[in-house]
PDB file of C-alpha atoms in Angstrom:
ATOM      1  CA  LEU A   1       0.000   0.000   0.000  1.00 63.00           C
ATOM      2  CA  ILE A   2       1.514   3.288  -1.098  1.00 68.00           C
ATOM      3  CA  ILE A   3      -0.133   6.557  -0.150  1.00 70.00           C
ATOM      4  CA  GLY A   4       1.082   9.158  -2.606  1.00 70.00           C
ATOM      5  CA  THR A   5      -0.767  12.207  -1.323  1.00 75.00           C
ATOM      6  CA  ALA A   6      -0.034  14.157   1.855  1.00 71.00           C
ATOM      7  CA  GLY A   7      -2.801  14.135   4.453  1.00 66.00           C
ATOM      8  CA  LYS A   8      -4.102  10.726   3.404  1.00 73.00           C
ATOM      9  CA  GLY A   9      -3.765   7.443   5.279  1.00 72.00           C
ATOM     10  CA  ILE A  10      -5.600   4.434   6.635  1.00 76.00           C
ATOM     11  CA  ASP A  11      -8.993   5.502   8.002  1.00 73.00           C
ATOM     12  CA  PHE A  12     -10.274   3.623  11.072  1.00 69.00           C
ATOM     13  CA  ALA A  13     -13.497   5.674  11.376  1.00 67.00           C
ATOM     14  CA  ALA A  14     -15.651   2.518  11.085  1.00 65.00           C
ATOM     15  CA  ALA A  15     -14.000   1.245  14.277  1.00 61.00           C
ATOM     16  CA  ASP A  16     -14.751   4.446  16.249  1.00 57.00           C
ATOM     17  CA  SER A  17     -15.654   3.548  19.825  1.00 60.00           C
ATOM     18  CA  GLY A  18     -17.703   6.711  20.287  1.00 60.00           C
ATOM     19  CA  GLY A  19     -15.206   8.244  22.719  1.00 61.00           C
ATOM     20  CA  SER A  20     -13.768  11.689  22.338  1.00 63.00           C
ATOM     21  CA  SER A  21     -11.404  10.885  19.479  1.00 61.00           C
ATOM     22  CA  THR A  22     -10.570  13.706  17.107  1.00 65.00           C
ATOM     23  CA  SER A  23      -9.120  11.574  14.327  1.00 67.00           C
ATOM     24  CA  ASN A  24      -9.149   7.964  13.215  1.00 73.00           C
ATOM     25  CA  LEU A  25      -6.708   8.496  10.356  1.00 72.00           C
ATOM     26  CA  LEU A  26      -3.311   6.787  10.521  1.00 79.00           C
ATOM     27  CA  ASP A  27      -1.357   9.164   8.338  1.00 78.00           C
ATOM     28  CA  ASP A  28       2.095   9.242   9.877  1.00 86.00           C
ATOM     29  CA  TYR A  29       4.652   6.503  10.505  1.00 91.00           C
ATOM     30  CA  GLU A  30       8.400   6.934  10.697  1.00 95.00           C
ATOM     31  CA  GLU A  31      11.402   5.204  12.208  1.00 97.00           C
ATOM     32  CA  GLY A  32      14.962   6.369  12.436  1.00 98.00           C
ATOM     33  CA  THR A  33      17.896   7.318  14.602  1.00 98.00           C
ATOM     34  CA  TRP A  34      18.708  10.303  16.806  1.00 98.00           C
ATOM     35  CA  THR A  35      21.714  11.386  18.826  1.00 98.00           C
ATOM     36  CA  PRO A  36      21.030  11.830  22.541  1.00 98.00           C
ATOM     37  CA  ALA A  37      23.265  14.197  24.491  1.00 98.00           C
ATOM     38  CA  LEU A  38      23.546  15.476  28.053  1.00 98.00           C
ATOM     39  CA  THR A  39      23.480  19.165  28.925  1.00 98.00           C
ATOM     40  CA  GLY A  40      23.425  21.147  32.133  1.00 98.00           C
ATOM     41  CA  SER A  41      20.729  23.645  33.140  1.00 97.00           C
ATOM     42  CA  THR A  42      23.294  26.336  34.064  1.00 98.00           C
ATOM     43  CA  THR A  43      26.012  25.585  31.490  1.00 98.00           C
ATOM     44  CA  ALA A  44      25.251  23.216  28.613  1.00 97.00           C
ATOM     45  CA  GLY A  45      28.865  22.070  28.708  1.00 97.00           C
ATOM     46  CA  ASN A  46      31.151  20.216  26.339  1.00 98.00           C
ATOM     47  CA  THR A  47      30.595  16.607  27.410  1.00 98.00           C
ATOM     48  CA  THR A  48      32.285  13.964  25.253  1.00 98.00           C
ATOM     49  CA  TYR A  49      31.045  10.403  24.776  1.00 98.00           C
ATOM     50  CA  THR A  50      32.362   6.949  23.988  1.00 98.00           C
ATOM     51  CA  THR A  51      28.830   5.863  23.012  1.00 98.00           C
ATOM     52  CA  GLN A  52      25.925   8.050  21.944  1.00 98.00           C
ATOM     53  CA  VAL A  53      23.139   6.225  20.074  1.00 98.00           C
ATOM     54  CA  GLY A  54      19.356   6.435  19.821  1.00 98.00           C
ATOM     55  CA  SER A  55      16.496   5.088  17.732  1.00 98.00           C
ATOM     56  CA  TYR A  56      12.807   5.966  17.479  1.00 98.00           C
ATOM     57  CA  GLU A  57       9.466   4.959  15.995  1.00 98.00           C
ATOM     58  CA  LYS A  58       6.747   7.564  15.448  1.00 97.00           C
ATOM     59  CA  ILE A  59       3.157   6.496  14.856  1.00 94.00           C
ATOM     60  CA  GLY A  60       0.830   9.468  14.587  1.00 90.00           C
ATOM     61  CA  LYS A  61       1.742  11.703  17.547  1.00 90.00           C
ATOM     62  CA  CYS A  62       3.129   8.815  19.629  1.00 93.00           C
ATOM     63  CA  VAL A  63       6.948   8.732  19.694  1.00 95.00           C
ATOM     64  CA  HIS A  64       8.783   5.754  21.202  1.00 96.00           C
ATOM     65  CA  ILE A  65      12.474   6.313  21.855  1.00 97.00           C
ATOM     66  CA  GLN A  66      15.465   4.242  22.922  1.00 97.00           C
ATOM     67  CA  GLY A  67      18.923   5.507  23.732  1.00 98.00           C
ATOM     68  CA  TYR A  68      22.288   4.688  25.210  1.00 98.00           C
ATOM     69  CA  ILE A  69      24.945   7.158  26.361  1.00 98.00           C
ATOM     70  CA  VAL A  70      28.386   6.460  27.822  1.00 98.00           C
ATOM     71  CA  VAL A  71      30.161   9.596  29.044  1.00 98.00           C
ATOM     72  CA  ASN A  72      33.859   9.854  28.248  1.00 98.00           C
ATOM     73  CA  ALA A  73      34.367  13.199  30.038  1.00 98.00           C
ATOM     74  CA  GLN A  74      31.719  15.339  31.701  1.00 97.00           C
ATOM     75  CA  GLY A  75      33.542  18.528  30.744  1.00 97.00           C
ATOM     76  CA  THR A  76      32.005  21.854  31.758  1.00 98.00           C
ATOM     77  CA  LEU A  77      28.408  20.645  32.101  1.00 97.00           C
ATOM     78  CA  ASP A  78      26.915  22.462  35.126  1.00 98.00           C
ATOM     79  CA  GLY A  79      23.525  22.403  36.873  1.00 98.00           C
ATOM     80  CA  TYR A  80      20.864  19.748  36.739  1.00 97.00           C
ATOM     81  CA  VAL A  81      21.372  17.204  33.955  1.00 98.00           C
ATOM     82  CA  ARG A  82      19.086  16.881  30.938  1.00 97.00           C
ATOM     83  CA  ILE A  83      18.933  14.533  27.970  1.00 97.00           C
ATOM     84  CA  THR A  84      18.609  16.616  24.813  1.00 97.00           C
ATOM     85  CA  GLY A  85      18.033  16.041  21.129  1.00 97.00           C
ATOM     86  CA  LEU A  86      14.740  14.112  21.287  1.00 97.00           C
ATOM     87  CA  PRO A  87      13.714  13.411  17.690  1.00 97.00           C
ATOM     88  CA  TYR A  88      10.379  15.319  17.848  1.00 96.00           C
ATOM     89  CA  THR A  89       9.107  18.302  19.795  1.00 95.00           C
ATOM     90  CA  SER A  90       6.856  17.197  22.648  1.00 94.00           C
ATOM     91  CA  SER A  91       3.261  18.326  22.988  1.00 93.00           C
ATOM     92  CA  ALA A  92       2.784  21.744  24.591  1.00 90.00           C
ATOM     93  CA  THR A  93      -0.315  20.515  26.431  1.00 82.00           C
ATOM     94  CA  THR A  94       0.518  20.084  30.116  1.00 66.00           C
ATOM     95  CA  ASN A  95      -1.733  17.037  30.474  1.00 68.00           C
ATOM     96  CA  ASN A  96       0.521  15.272  27.947  1.00 67.00           C
ATOM     97  CA  TYR A  97       3.643  15.312  30.121  1.00 70.00           C
ATOM     98  CA  GLY A  98       5.739  12.386  29.058  1.00 79.00           C
ATOM     99  CA  GLY A  99       8.679  10.621  30.500  1.00 84.00           C
ATOM    100  CA  PHE A 100      10.793   7.594  29.961  1.00 89.00           C
ATOM    101  CA  SER A 101      12.599   5.168  32.155  1.00 92.00           C
ATOM    102  CA  ILE A 102      16.293   4.891  32.771  1.00 95.00           C
ATOM    103  CA  ASN A 103      16.602   1.140  32.286  1.00 94.00           C
ATOM    104  CA  ASN A 104      20.183   0.949  33.465  1.00 94.00           C
ATOM    105  CA  GLY A 105      22.666   3.412  34.886  1.00 94.00           C
ATOM    106  CA  GLY A 106      26.254   2.834  35.870  1.00 95.00           C
ATOM    107  CA  SER A 107      29.188   4.725  37.379  1.00 95.00           C
ATOM    108  CA  LEU A 108      26.898   7.391  38.836  1.00 96.00           C
ATOM    109  CA  ASN A 109      27.570   9.259  42.062  1.00 96.00           C
ATOM    110  CA  ILE A 110      24.217   8.377  43.670  1.00 95.00           C
ATOM    111  CA  THR A 111      23.265   6.543  46.844  1.00 91.00           C
ATOM    112  CA  ALA A 112      22.211   2.896  46.897  1.00 89.00           C
ATOM    113  CA  GLY A 113      18.427   2.707  46.797  1.00 88.00           C
ATOM    114  CA  GLU A 114      18.072   5.803  44.601  1.00 93.00           C
ATOM    115  CA  SER A 115      16.846   5.492  41.032  1.00 93.00           C
ATOM    116  CA  LEU A 116      16.638   7.840  38.070  1.00 95.00           C
ATOM    117  CA  THR A 117      13.426   8.994  36.403  1.00 92.00           C
ATOM    118  CA  THR A 118      12.714  11.561  33.698  1.00 93.00           C
ATOM    119  CA  TRP A 119      10.034  13.933  32.556  1.00 91.00           C
ATOM    120  CA  ILE A 120       9.886  15.599  29.175  1.00 91.00           C
ATOM    121  CA  THR A 121       9.478  19.356  29.077  1.00 88.00           C
ATOM    122  CA  PRO A 122       6.336  20.510  27.238  1.00 90.00           C
ATOM    123  CA  ASN A 123       6.909  21.875  23.732  1.00 92.00           C
ATOM    124  CA  GLY A 124      10.561  20.851  23.738  1.00 93.00           C
ATOM    125  CA  THR A 125      13.134  18.216  22.836  1.00 95.00           C
ATOM    126  CA  THR A 126      14.587  17.823  26.321  1.00 95.00           C
ATOM    127  CA  ALA A 127      14.033  15.408  29.201  1.00 95.00           C
ATOM    128  CA  ARG A 128      14.933  16.427  32.728  1.00 95.00           C
ATOM    129  CA  ILE A 129      16.577  13.641  34.759  1.00 97.00           C
ATOM    130  CA  ARG A 130      15.345  13.288  38.330  1.00 95.00           C
ATOM    131  CA  ILE A 131      16.519  11.144  41.266  1.00 95.00           C
ATOM    132  CA  TRP A 132      13.911   9.178  43.185  1.00 93.00           C
ATOM    133  CA  ASN A 133      14.576   8.279  46.805  1.00 88.00           C
ATOM    134  CA  ALA A 134      11.876   6.457  48.808  1.00 87.00           C
ATOM    135  CA  ALA A 135      12.730   8.460  51.945  1.00 87.00           C
ATOM    136  CA  THR A 136      13.078  11.963  50.489  1.00 87.00           C
ATOM    137  CA  GLY A 137      11.116  11.872  47.202  1.00 90.00           C
ATOM    138  CA  SER A 138      12.215  13.313  43.874  1.00 92.00           C
ATOM    139  CA  ASP A 139      14.964  15.849  43.201  1.00 95.00           C
ATOM    140  CA  ASN A 140      17.020  17.079  40.242  1.00 95.00           C
ATOM    141  CA  PHE A 141      19.905  14.891  39.051  1.00 97.00           C
ATOM    142  CA  ASP A 142      22.781  17.335  39.459  1.00 96.00           C
ATOM    143  CA  ASP A 143      26.111  17.500  37.609  1.00 97.00           C
ATOM    144  CA  ALA A 144      27.921  16.400  40.813  1.00 97.00           C
ATOM    145  CA  GLU A 145      26.116  13.052  40.516  1.00 97.00           C
ATOM    146  CA  LEU A 146      27.275  12.498  36.930  1.00 97.00           C
ATOM    147  CA  THR A 147      30.772  11.062  36.512  1.00 96.00           C
ATOM    148  CA  ASP A 148      33.248  10.427  33.730  1.00 97.00           C
ATOM    149  CA  GLY A 149      32.459   6.908  32.519  1.00 97.00           C
ATOM    150  CA  ALA A 150      28.764   7.105  33.507  1.00 97.00           C
ATOM    151  CA  ASP A 151      26.376   5.182  31.302  1.00 97.00           C
ATOM    152  CA  LEU A 152      22.613   5.529  30.823  1.00 98.00           C
ATOM    153  CA  MET A 153      20.258   3.233  28.901  1.00 98.00           C
ATOM    154  CA  PHE A 154      16.716   4.513  28.499  1.00 97.00           C
ATOM    155  CA  SER A 155      13.471   3.982  26.633  1.00 96.00           C
ATOM    156  CA  GLY A 156       9.963   5.362  26.679  1.00 93.00           C
ATOM    157  CA  THR A 157       7.118   7.053  24.900  1.00 93.00           C
ATOM    158  CA  TYR A 158       5.874  10.627  24.636  1.00 93.00           C
ATOM    159  CA  THR A 159       3.333  12.665  22.674  1.00 92.00           C
ATOM    160  CA  SER A 160       4.637  14.950  19.935  1.00 93.00           C
ATOM    161  CA  THR A 161       3.073  18.146  18.570  1.00 89.00           C
TER     162      THR A 161
END
């Protein structure tokens, strides 16, 4: 099946469940690669990497990402740490906050029992990394907790514009 005209696609209107859907047209599918990077909130920095890979699938407004970063040298990154370069701008609607999970993290300067989470800033291509601690709750993942040699594997889904 080849759709040669923009704005056309596979129409699922006959399967409408009667909810509050605004469209039943599947008119967008894409897969590809992206390059995740880490930046600081105060100073973006000049971090270098030994590994920096990402892939994505986009179906309609739903974007599923995967990524893996291994830091060679943190450089001048300063402030709380963010993952940048998401392949699509996230929705600006605040009820569409997205996030993804850090599946594995190594060589980080965090306390045993703490884990990393993320949330994606509305109308942006950045995810803020947060630390979760059962005793104290959630806080920003700061540059002092990132080390040379740190590695992060992550995956998740968010809504694009």
